[in-house]
Coordinates of C-alpha atoms and ligand atoms in Angstrom, one line a residue:
X1 CA 49.4 25.0 137.2
X2 CA 51.3 26.2 140.3
X3 CA 52.4 29.6 142.0
X4 CA 54.5 30.0 145.1
X5 CA 54.2 32.6 148.2
X6 CA 56.6 33.3 150.8
X7 CA 54.8 33.6 154.2
X8 CA 57.2 36.3 155.1
X9 CA 54.6 38.7 156.6
X10 CA 51.2 40.2 155.7
X11 CA 49.5 38.0 153.1
X12 CA 48.1 41.1 151.0
X13 CA 45.5 40.9 148.1
X14 CA 48.2 41.8 145.6
X15 CA 48.9 37.8 146.1
X16 CA 45.7 37.1 144.8
X17 CA 46.4 38.4 141.4
X18 CA 48.7 36.3 139.5
X19 CA 49.1 33.3 142.0
X20 CA 45.5 32.8 142.7
X21 CA 43.0 34.7 140.4
X22 CA 45.2 34.3 137.0
X23 CA 45.9 30.8 137.8
X24 CA 42.4 29.8 138.7
X25 CA 41.1 31.4 135.5
X26 CA 43.4 29.5 133.7
X27 CA 43.0 26.2 135.5
X28 CA 39.1 26.5 134.9
X29 CA 39.5 27.2 131.3
X30 CA 41.6 24.2 130.9
X31 CA 39.3 22.0 132.9
X32 CA 36.5 23.2 130.6
X33 CA 38.4 21.7 127.8
X34 CA 38.7 18.3 129.6
X35 CA 42.3 18.6 130.3
X36 CA 43.4 17.2 133.8
X37 CA 44.4 20.2 135.5
X38 CA 44.9 21.1 139.1
X39 CA 45.7 24.7 140.6
X40 CA 48.3 24.4 143.5
X41 CA 50.1 26.9 145.7
X42 CA 53.8 26.2 147.3
X43 CA 54.1 28.3 150.5
X44 CA 57.7 29.0 151.0
X45 CA 57.8 27.9 155.0
X46 CA 61.6 26.8 154.9
X47 CA 62.9 30.2 154.0
X48 CA 64.8 32.4 156.3
X49 CA 63.4 34.8 158.3
X50 CA 65.3 38.0 157.5
X51 CA 64.1 40.2 160.3
X52 CA 63.3 43.2 158.2
X53 CA 62.4 46.2 159.9
X54 CA 58.8 45.5 159.2
X55 CA 59.0 41.9 160.6
X56 CA 60.9 43.0 163.6
X57 CA 58.1 45.6 164.2
X58 CA 55.4 43.0 164.6
X59 CA 57.0 41.9 168.0
X60 CA 56.1 44.4 170.7
X61 CA 56.3 42.3 173.8
X62 CA 60.0 40.9 173.0
X63 CA 63.0 41.7 170.9
X64 CA 62.3 39.8 167.7
X65 CA 65.8 40.1 166.4
X66 CA 66.9 36.9 168.3
X67 CA 64.8 35.0 165.6
X68 CA 66.7 36.2 162.5
X69 CA 68.1 33.3 160.5
X70 CA 65.3 30.9 161.6
X71 CA 63.1 29.2 159.4
X72 CA 59.8 31.2 158.9
X73 CA 58.0 28.2 160.6
X74 CA 60.4 28.3 163.6
X75 CA 59.6 32.0 164.3
X76 CA 56.9 32.3 166.9
X77 CA 53.7 34.2 166.2
X78 CA 54.5 37.7 167.6
X79 CA 50.8 37.9 168.8
X80 CA 50.9 34.6 170.5
X81 CA 47.6 33.2 169.1
X82 CA 48.7 30.7 166.8
X83 CA 51.7 27.9 166.7
X84 CA 54.1 30.1 164.6
X85 CA 54.7 33.1 162.5
X86 CA 53.3 31.2 159.3
X87 CA 50.1 30.2 160.8
X88 CA 49.5 33.5 162.0
X89 CA 49.9 35.4 159.0
X90 CA 48.6 32.8 156.7
X91 CA 45.1 33.0 158.5
X92 CA 44.4 36.5 157.0
X93 CA 44.7 34.9 153.4
X94 CA 44.2 31.3 153.7
X95 CA 41.2 31.3 156.0
X96 CA 39.3 33.1 152.9
X97 CA 41.1 31.7 150.1
X98 CA 38.4 29.3 149.0
X99 CA 36.0 32.5 148.6
X100 CA 38.4 33.9 146.0
X101 CA 39.4 30.7 144.2
X102 CA 38.1 27.2 145.5
X103 CA 40.1 24.1 145.5
X104 CA 43.7 25.1 145.5
X105 CA 46.0 22.4 146.4
X106 CA 48.3 24.0 149.1
X107 CA 51.7 22.4 150.1
X108 CA 54.6 23.9 152.0
X109 CA 58.2 23.6 151.2
X110 CA 58.6 22.0 154.8
X111 CA 56.5 19.3 153.5
X112 CA 58.1 18.9 150.4
X113 CA 61.6 18.3 152.0
X114 CA 59.7 15.2 153.5
X115 CA 58.9 14.1 150.2
X116 CA 61.4 11.1 148.9
X117 CA 61.5 12.4 145.5
X118 CA 62.7 15.8 146.7
X119 CA 65.1 14.2 149.0
X120 CA 66.5 12.2 146.3
X121 CA 66.8 15.3 144.2
X122 CA 68.9 16.8 147.0
X123 CA 71.2 13.9 147.1
X124 CA 71.6 13.9 143.4
X125 CA 72.3 17.6 143.0
X126 CA 74.9 17.4 145.9
X127 CA 76.6 14.3 144.3
X128 CA 76.9 16.7 141.1
X129 CA 77.8 20.0 143.0
X130 CA 80.6 20.9 140.8
X131 CA 78.5 20.8 137.7
X132 CA 75.8 22.7 139.3
X133 CA 78.3 25.3 140.7
X134 CA 79.7 25.8 137.3
X135 CA 76.4 26.8 136.0
X136 CA 75.2 28.8 138.8
X137 CA 78.2 30.8 138.8
X138 CA 77.5 32.1 135.3
X139 CA 74.7 33.9 136.9
X140 CA 77.1 35.1 139.8
X141 CA 79.8 36.8 137.8
X142 CA 80.7 39.0 140.8
X143 CA 80.1 36.8 143.7
X144 CA 81.0 33.1 142.3
X145 CA 80.6 30.2 144.6
X146 CA 83.9 28.8 145.7
X147 CA 85.1 25.1 144.9
X148 CA 83.4 22.6 147.2
X149 CA 80.1 24.6 147.4
X150 CA 77.1 22.4 147.7
X151 CA 73.9 23.8 146.9
X152 CA 72.2 23.1 150.0
X153 CA 71.5 25.3 153.2
X154 CA 71.6 23.0 156.4
X155 CA 69.8 23.5 159.6
X156 CA 71.8 24.1 162.5
X157 CA 71.1 22.1 165.4
X158 CA 72.7 24.4 167.9
X159 CA 71.4 27.9 166.9
X160 CA 68.2 26.6 165.2
X161 CA 69.0 28.7 162.2
X162 CA 68.8 27.8 158.5
X163 CA 71.8 28.4 156.0
X164 CA 74.6 26.5 157.6
X165 CA 77.3 25.7 155.1
X166 CA 76.8 22.1 154.1
X167 CA 80.0 20.0 153.7
X168 CA 78.6 16.9 152.7
X169 CA 75.2 15.1 152.0
X170 CA 75.0 11.3 152.7
X171 CA 71.5 9.5 152.9
X172 CA 69.5 11.8 155.0
X173 CA 72.0 13.6 156.7
X174 CA 73.7 17.0 156.0
X175 CA 77.0 17.8 157.4
X176 CA 77.7 21.3 158.0
X177 CA 79.7 24.1 159.6
X178 CA 77.3 27.0 160.8
X179 CA 78.8 30.4 160.2
X180 CA 76.6 31.9 162.7
X181 CA 77.4 30.2 165.8
X182 CA 80.3 28.1 164.7
X183 CA 78.9 24.5 165.5
X184 CA 80.1 21.6 163.3
X185 CA 77.7 19.0 163.1
X186 CA 74.9 17.1 161.3
X187 CA 71.2 17.6 160.7
X188 CA 68.5 15.9 158.6
X189 CA 67.9 17.2 155.1
X190 CA 64.4 17.5 156.0
X191 CA 65.1 20.4 158.2
X192 CA 67.2 22.4 155.5
X193 CA 66.6 23.6 152.1
X194 CA 68.1 23.7 148.6
X195 CA 69.7 26.9 147.3
X196 CA 66.6 28.9 145.9
X197 CA 68.2 28.7 142.5
X198 CA 67.9 24.8 142.8
X199 CA 64.7 24.9 144.8
X200 CA 62.6 26.5 142.5
X201 CA 63.2 24.0 139.5
X202 CA 63.0 21.1 142.1
X203 CA 59.5 22.2 142.9
X204 CA 58.6 22.4 139.3
X205 CA 59.8 18.9 138.9
X206 CA 58.4 17.4 142.1
X207 CA 54.9 19.0 141.6
X208 CA 54.8 18.4 137.6
X209 CA 54.4 22.3 136.9
X210 CA 53.3 23.1 133.3
X211 CA 52.3 26.8 133.8
X212 CA 53.4 29.1 136.3
X213 CA 52.6 32.9 137.0
X214 CA 55.1 34.8 138.9
X215 CA 55.9 38.4 139.9
X216 CA 57.7 40.6 137.3
X217 CA 60.7 41.0 139.5
X218 CA 61.9 37.4 138.6
X219 CA 61.2 38.0 134.8
X220 CA 64.2 40.3 133.7
X221 CA 66.2 38.7 131.1
X222 CA 69.2 36.6 132.7
X223 CA 67.4 37.2 136.0
X224 CA 66.3 34.5 138.5
X225 CA 63.8 32.7 136.3
X226 CA 66.1 32.5 133.2
X227 CA 68.8 30.8 135.6
X228 CA 66.4 28.3 137.0
X229 CA 65.1 27.4 133.6
X230 CA 68.5 26.7 132.3
X231 CA 69.1 24.7 135.4
X232 CA 66.0 22.6 134.9
X233 CA 66.9 21.9 131.5
X234 CA 70.5 21.2 131.6
X235 CA 71.0 20.0 135.2
X236 CA 67.7 18.5 136.0
X237 CA 66.7 17.4 132.4
X238 CA 63.2 18.5 132.0
X239 CA 61.3 21.3 130.6
X240 CA 60.5 24.3 132.5
X241 CA 57.1 25.3 132.9
X242 CA 55.6 28.1 130.7
X243 CA 55.9 31.2 132.7
X244 CA 53.6 34.3 133.1
X245 CA 55.2 37.3 134.6
X246 CA 52.7 40.0 135.9
X247 CA 52.7 43.4 137.2
X248 CA 52.6 44.3 141.0
X249 CA 49.5 45.7 142.8
X250 CA 50.1 49.1 144.7
X251 CA 48.1 50.4 147.6
X252 CA 46.9 53.9 147.9
X253 CA 45.3 55.7 150.7
X254 CA 42.3 58.1 149.6
X255 CA 44.1 58.3 146.2
X256 CA 47.7 58.9 147.5
X257 CA 49.6 56.1 145.8
X258 CA 51.9 54.6 148.8
X259 CA 53.8 52.3 146.6
X260 CA 53.4 48.1 145.7
X261 CA 52.1 46.2 148.5
X262 CA 54.7 44.3 150.1
X263 CA 54.6 41.3 152.5
X264 CA 57.5 41.8 154.7
X265 CA 57.0 45.4 154.7
X266 CA 53.5 44.8 156.0
X267 CA 52.2 47.3 153.4
X268 CA 48.7 46.6 151.8
X269 CA 45.6 44.9 153.2
X270 CA 44.5 41.3 153.3
X271 CA 41.7 39.3 151.7
X272 CA 40.0 39.2 155.2
X273 CA 39.9 42.8 155.2
X274 CA 38.5 42.7 151.8
X275 CA 35.6 40.4 152.3
X276 CA 34.5 42.7 155.1
X277 CA 33.6 45.3 152.7
X278 CA 33.1 43.7 149.3
X279 CA 32.4 40.5 147.4
X280 CA 35.6 38.4 146.3
X281 CA 34.1 38.6 142.8
X282 CA 34.5 42.5 142.7
X283 CA 38.2 42.1 143.2
X284 CA 38.5 39.2 140.8
X285 CA 36.8 41.5 138.1
X286 CA 39.6 44.0 138.6
X287 CA 42.1 41.4 138.2
X288 CA 40.3 39.7 135.1
X289 CA 39.9 42.8 133.4
X290 CA 43.2 44.7 133.6
X291 CA 45.9 43.1 131.3
X292 CA 48.5 41.5 133.5
X293 CA 51.2 43.7 132.6
X294 CA 49.4 46.7 134.0
X295 CA 49.9 48.1 137.5
X296 CA 46.7 48.1 139.4
X297 CA 46.5 50.5 142.6
X298 CA 43.7 49.3 145.2
X299 CA 42.5 51.7 147.9
X300 CA 39.9 50.7 150.4
X301 CA 38.6 54.0 150.4
X302 CA 37.3 53.6 146.7
X303 CA 35.2 50.4 147.2
X304 CA 32.2 52.2 146.5
X305 CA 33.6 52.9 143.0
X306 CA 34.8 49.4 142.5
X307 CA 31.3 48.4 142.8
X308 CA 30.3 50.9 140.4
X309 CA 32.5 49.2 137.9
X310 CA 31.6 46.0 138.7
X311 CA 27.8 46.7 138.4
X312 CA 28.3 48.3 135.1
X313 CA 30.1 45.3 133.7
X314 CA 27.1 43.0 134.9
X315 CA 24.6 45.5 132.8
X316 CA 26.7 44.9 129.9
X317 CA 27.0 41.0 130.4
X318 CA 23.1 41.0 130.4
X319 CA 22.5 43.4 127.6
X320 CA 21.7 42.4 124.3
X321 CA 24.3 44.7 122.5
X322 CA 27.7 45.7 123.2
X323 CA 30.3 47.6 121.5
X324 CA 34.0 47.9 121.6
X325 CA 35.5 47.6 125.2
X326 CA 32.2 46.5 126.7
X327 CA 32.7 43.0 125.3
X328 CA 35.8 42.8 127.4
X329 CA 34.0 44.2 130.6
X330 CA 31.1 41.5 130.0
X331 CA 33.4 38.7 129.5
X332 CA 35.6 39.8 132.6
X333 CA 32.5 39.9 134.6
X334 CA 31.7 36.4 133.5
X335 CA 35.2 35.1 134.4
X336 CA 35.0 36.9 137.9
X337 CA 32.0 34.8 139.0
X338 CA 32.5 31.8 141.1
X339 CA 28.7 30.5 141.1
X340 CA 26.5 30.1 138.0
X341 CA 25.1 33.2 136.8
X342 CA 21.2 33.8 137.1
X343 CA 19.3 33.8 133.7
X344 CA 17.7 37.2 134.6
X345 CA 19.8 40.1 135.9
X346 CA 19.7 40.2 139.4
X347 CA 18.9 43.6 141.3
X348 CA 22.3 45.5 141.8
X349 CA 21.6 47.8 144.9
X350 CA 24.0 50.7 144.5
X351 CA 26.9 50.4 147.2
X352 CA 26.5 53.9 147.8
X353 CA 22.8 53.6 148.4
X354 CA 23.5 50.6 150.6
X355 CA 25.9 52.6 152.6
X356 CA 23.1 55.3 153.5
X357 CA 20.3 52.8 154.0
X358 CA 22.4 50.6 156.4
X359 CA 22.7 53.8 158.6
X360 CA 19.1 55.2 158.3
X361 CA 17.4 51.7 159.0
X362 CA 16.5 50.3 162.2
X363 CA 18.7 47.3 163.3
X364 CA 15.9 44.9 163.8
X365 CA 14.7 43.6 160.3
X366 CA 17.0 45.7 158.7
X367 CA 16.9 44.0 155.3
X368 CA 13.1 43.8 155.2
X369 CA 12.9 47.6 156.1
X370 CA 15.4 48.4 153.4
X371 CA 13.7 46.5 150.8
X372 CA 10.5 48.3 151.5
X373 CA 12.0 51.7 151.3
X374 CA 13.5 50.3 148.0
X375 CA 10.2 49.7 146.8
X376 CA 8.5 52.8 148.0
X377 CA 11.4 55.0 146.3
X378 CA 11.1 53.1 143.0
X379 CA 14.8 52.0 143.1
X380 CA 13.8 48.5 143.3
X381 CA 10.6 48.1 140.7
X382 CA 9.8 44.4 141.4
X383 CA 9.3 41.9 144.1
X384 CA 13.1 40.7 144.8
X385 CA 14.0 37.2 144.4
X386 CA 16.0 35.2 147.0
X387 CA 19.4 36.2 145.0
X388 CA 18.3 39.6 145.2
X389 CA 17.5 39.6 148.8
X390 CA 20.8 38.0 149.9
X391 CA 22.9 40.4 147.5
X392 CA 21.0 43.5 149.2
X393 CA 21.7 41.8 152.8
X394 CA 25.5 41.5 151.8
X395 CA 25.7 44.9 150.4
X396 CA 24.1 46.7 153.3
X397 CA 26.6 44.7 155.7
X398 CA 29.7 45.4 153.5
X399 CA 28.8 49.1 153.1
X400 CA 28.1 49.7 156.8
X401 CA 31.7 48.2 157.5
X402 CA 33.0 50.2 154.6
X403 CA 31.6 53.4 156.0
X404 CA 32.8 52.7 159.6
X405 CA 36.4 51.7 158.9
X406 CA 37.4 53.5 155.6
X407 CA 34.9 56.0 154.4
X408 CA 33.7 57.9 157.7
X409 CA 32.8 61.2 155.8
X410 CA 29.9 58.9 154.6
X411 CA 28.5 58.7 158.3
X412 CA 25.1 60.0 158.5
X413 CA 22.5 60.4 161.0
X414 CA 19.1 62.0 160.2
X415 CA 17.8 64.8 162.4
X416 CA 14.7 63.6 163.9
X417 CA 13.1 67.1 163.8
X418 CA 14.2 70.4 162.8
X419 CA 15.6 71.7 166.0
X420 CA 15.5 75.6 166.8
X421 CA 19.3 75.6 166.9
X422 CA 19.2 74.7 163.2
X423 CA 16.6 77.0 162.0
X424 CA 18.5 79.8 163.7
X425 CA 21.3 79.1 161.5
X426 CA 19.3 79.9 158.3
X427 CA 18.9 83.4 156.9
X428 CA 16.1 84.6 154.4
X429 CA 18.2 83.6 151.5
X430 CA 18.9 80.2 152.9
X431 CA 15.3 79.4 153.3
X432 CA 14.7 80.8 149.9
X433 CA 17.0 78.4 148.5
X434 CA 15.6 75.4 150.2
X435 CA 12.2 76.5 149.0
X436 CA 13.3 76.8 145.4
X437 CA 14.9 73.4 145.5
X438 CA 11.8 71.7 147.3
X439 CA 9.6 73.2 144.4
X440 CA 12.1 71.7 141.8
X441 CA 12.3 68.3 143.2
X442 CA 8.5 67.8 144.1
X443 CA 7.9 67.4 140.2
X444 CA 10.6 64.9 139.5
X445 CA 10.8 60.9 139.8
X446 CA 12.7 60.4 143.1
X447 CA 16.0 58.9 141.5
X448 CA 19.6 59.7 141.9
X449 CA 20.0 61.1 138.4
X450 CA 16.7 63.2 138.6
X451 CA 17.8 64.7 142.0
X452 CA 21.2 65.4 140.6
X453 CA 19.9 67.0 137.7
X454 CA 17.7 69.4 139.5
X455 CA 20.8 70.2 141.7
X456 CA 23.0 70.9 139.0
X457 CA 20.4 73.1 136.9
X458 CA 19.8 75.0 140.1
X459 CA 23.2 75.7 141.1
X460 CA 24.6 76.0 137.5
X461 CA 21.7 78.1 136.4
X462 CA 22.2 80.7 138.9
X463 CA 18.6 80.5 140.1
X464 CA 19.4 80.1 143.7
X465 CA 19.8 83.2 146.0
X466 CA 23.1 81.5 147.4
X467 CA 26.2 80.0 146.1
X468 CA 26.5 76.4 145.8
X469 CA 28.6 75.6 148.8
X470 CA 26.2 77.5 150.8
X471 CA 23.1 75.6 149.2
X472 CA 24.6 72.2 150.4
X473 CA 25.7 73.5 153.8
X474 CA 22.1 74.6 154.1
X475 CA 20.9 71.1 152.7
X476 CA 22.9 69.0 155.3
X477 CA 21.9 71.2 158.2
X478 CA 18.3 70.9 157.8
X479 CA 18.6 67.2 157.3
X480 CA 21.7 66.1 159.2
X481 CA 22.2 69.0 161.6
X482 CA 25.7 69.4 160.5
X483 CA 27.2 71.7 157.8
X484 CA 28.7 68.7 156.0
X485 CA 27.7 65.4 154.5
X486 CA 27.9 62.7 152.0
X487 CA 27.2 63.5 148.3
X488 CA 24.0 64.5 148.4
X489 CA 21.9 62.8 145.3
X490 CA 22.5 59.4 146.3
X491 CA 22.0 60.1 149.9
X492 CA 18.6 61.8 149.0
X493 CA 17.6 59.2 146.7
X494 CA 17.2 56.4 149.6
X495 CA 15.3 58.9 151.7
X496 CA 11.6 59.1 151.7
X497 CA 10.6 62.0 149.2
X498 CA 7.7 63.0 151.3
X499 CA 9.8 63.2 154.4
X500 CA 12.7 65.4 152.5
X501 CA 9.9 67.7 151.0
X502 CA 8.1 68.2 154.4
X503 CA 11.7 68.9 156.0
X504 CA 12.5 71.3 153.3
X505 CA 9.1 73.3 153.5
X506 CA 9.5 73.4 157.3
X507 CA 12.9 74.8 157.0
X508 CA 11.8 77.2 154.6
X509 CA 9.1 78.6 156.7
Ligands
ZN1 ZN1 48.4 34.3 165.9
ZN2 ZN1 74.5 27.6 164.4

């Protein structure tokens, strides 16, 4: 099982879809059937740095255009904290990759060209250059390669770029003529690369690839993958791997679709950013559940709803009965897991509740404090297990980071006491409304659903002396000291009922 990534820039989470999650799920299934399978990933580090606008934009201290044409590994780290471009941009992806799919064998194309088997292939293809050219030109009707073309891009020792025109290959040496600087010379084939149409099948061959997911852009009939398949079969004489094309992942910002995530456009967000706000399994669930031909759009603003969906799937997994699509949700949940599932369903603290708890709790002994609050409010109705505790702690930290970085309207700070400047903003009808609400919720079980129901029945039933907006304004005012706040029911549910009732009564006086 193999997949490839070019480290051309932002290594976004879209690349966790086919190359990582899908591959991992298939590898694990095959291993469970006792087939010897490994998951590998090829990083295209020998590729040319094109100097696209987004890439140039990464250089703020110097002009990056002078690096255009270099291999990706030969471009410096614009931030100066790593050895080169590849190391820097790989960090945000490779640094946490094990948490999304453990045990992937990672190789770079730079390493591959040091492999004697790859070098032998390069020599073999160069020795049959005319045969290769004839076939490749079937796919290049408009711009055929001229006679004498050798499918190898040499490294230019003078201007340090890749892509010099190869004139001959002998042993380990490529002779070239560089079209960028005019230099005529020789360089090691380790420093160059095959033309991409030959490189792709060569990688299949060297790494014995049987199955390979790839982005849908390669999948068009007569497109790049078809050409590579034909080259594998008719020139290199082996069977091309089974390919699995998959749809891209888009990025949106508060619901606004910004297009597909793009590495060299630096559009999207990284796996490191994801794990700051959510467990890897939550994203794996999204990838496992959605058909691979369906576009997925991710939005960090909506992490709370991704958790809702995930928690719902967990409920279904542990449920005795399921119907229709619920079976797929439960199965996808199971596939998304990276560690064995506990026999009993662990406690799932709603991410939204966690977001509020993390803000209203003291920093010291936060987890213990929150667990006590969850017990007091009845949200947690048993002594938590170690698994429960760890999960509560994680969600508190993740949701706190989420509010700060992506969903600041969920910021809350409770008003310690009812200040006169707040009371003075309440008219008689506002006080009436708060009193009515207090009387209604006094008798209900203090849960998000029951609180929400009470609110809906009051606002929809017309039994409040103020309109709905004014009612929420009053509520936020007496609890937070501001006219706006987060969604009220989940917020109220994590507060102490007695405290809320006392505040409402105080305000109503
Ligand atoms: Zn760096
Ligand atoms: Zn040159």
